[in-house]
C-alpha angles and dihedrals in degrees: 000000000000122000116212125197117201110198128182120188121189122206109205092184096037124241143234120208122194093194136034103295094205090056091048092051092049091049092050091047090055091047089051092051090047090052092051100041111026109111097185105046092161093059135070118260095225095062102023112140090214097061094116091059098041120105092196092054090049097045093048094054093254096321094319093305090120133000120333117219092224118067133179123203106243142173134184087232096062111147113259102182118062123183124215111305093004115148133227117213117208132183121195125182129204114203118227113297091011086086087086085074094057090113089072090063093053094044092048096054099032100044118000098058091046090212093299132104124173089350094305126118118234140177125215110239097168134016108162136142134205137183119244117208108218129211144166118268139186114242115163098195132031128192122188126209098193137035136276128183119295104259140100113301091240091056094046092050100039096044091057094045092049093048092049089050096048099039108026102032096246122157101223132150128221134225121266096200137039123237132209115250112221129204097009122178130189115246145163139210130224108281118246128203112210122189090257105030145018114228124196106177118211127168144104137300112221109209095186139015129164116215128188098188130076113260134204111263092217088090090065088062104034103027123232134278142019095313100046091111089069100038103287126139097023117170121222114232 
């Protein structure tokens, strides 16, 4: 099961963002969860002896080493100038058993931000969640609009499905065969500095791939690959 949060923020006075606002919100959300859950604030996340008991470590895919269980829809073309009463639409996904942490999302928007983001005042017009029932689908051709890690498509796909199965309780299948990626180009995403790690995503954008097997439709929501939590691996409709 996939939990989807639909969030609408209204800016009565307008707003001007100098950086990607979706990335900033995700970064602040992770900092908030770290503040609430870290039980060894004096230590470093990468070698903390309490990793197995840490919600932050779990929700961030082992400190962003793998696949975080919280994802925000993102795009490099996110609007940065909002006029008076303009709205910002956000979508956040919780993977599988990570939905037990949904309270953090509500608390973050309703209390922690105190109606301000990047110095701009906002009102919450919508903060609702729904459950998405996932399934396998047949899709002969895929085209990606943002990067995933540079590896075979089978490895990129299967590694994510296996991690979601083992760590978030998802029932997902893997590919039996590998498929040739056509028209690939090297790309990068805007770096992001979390409280516990600096991430500078680099990889490839696959503009075309032909697949004969059924695939899990979760990737049409979350994107595919190690950087999907910050807008990587997005599939063009």
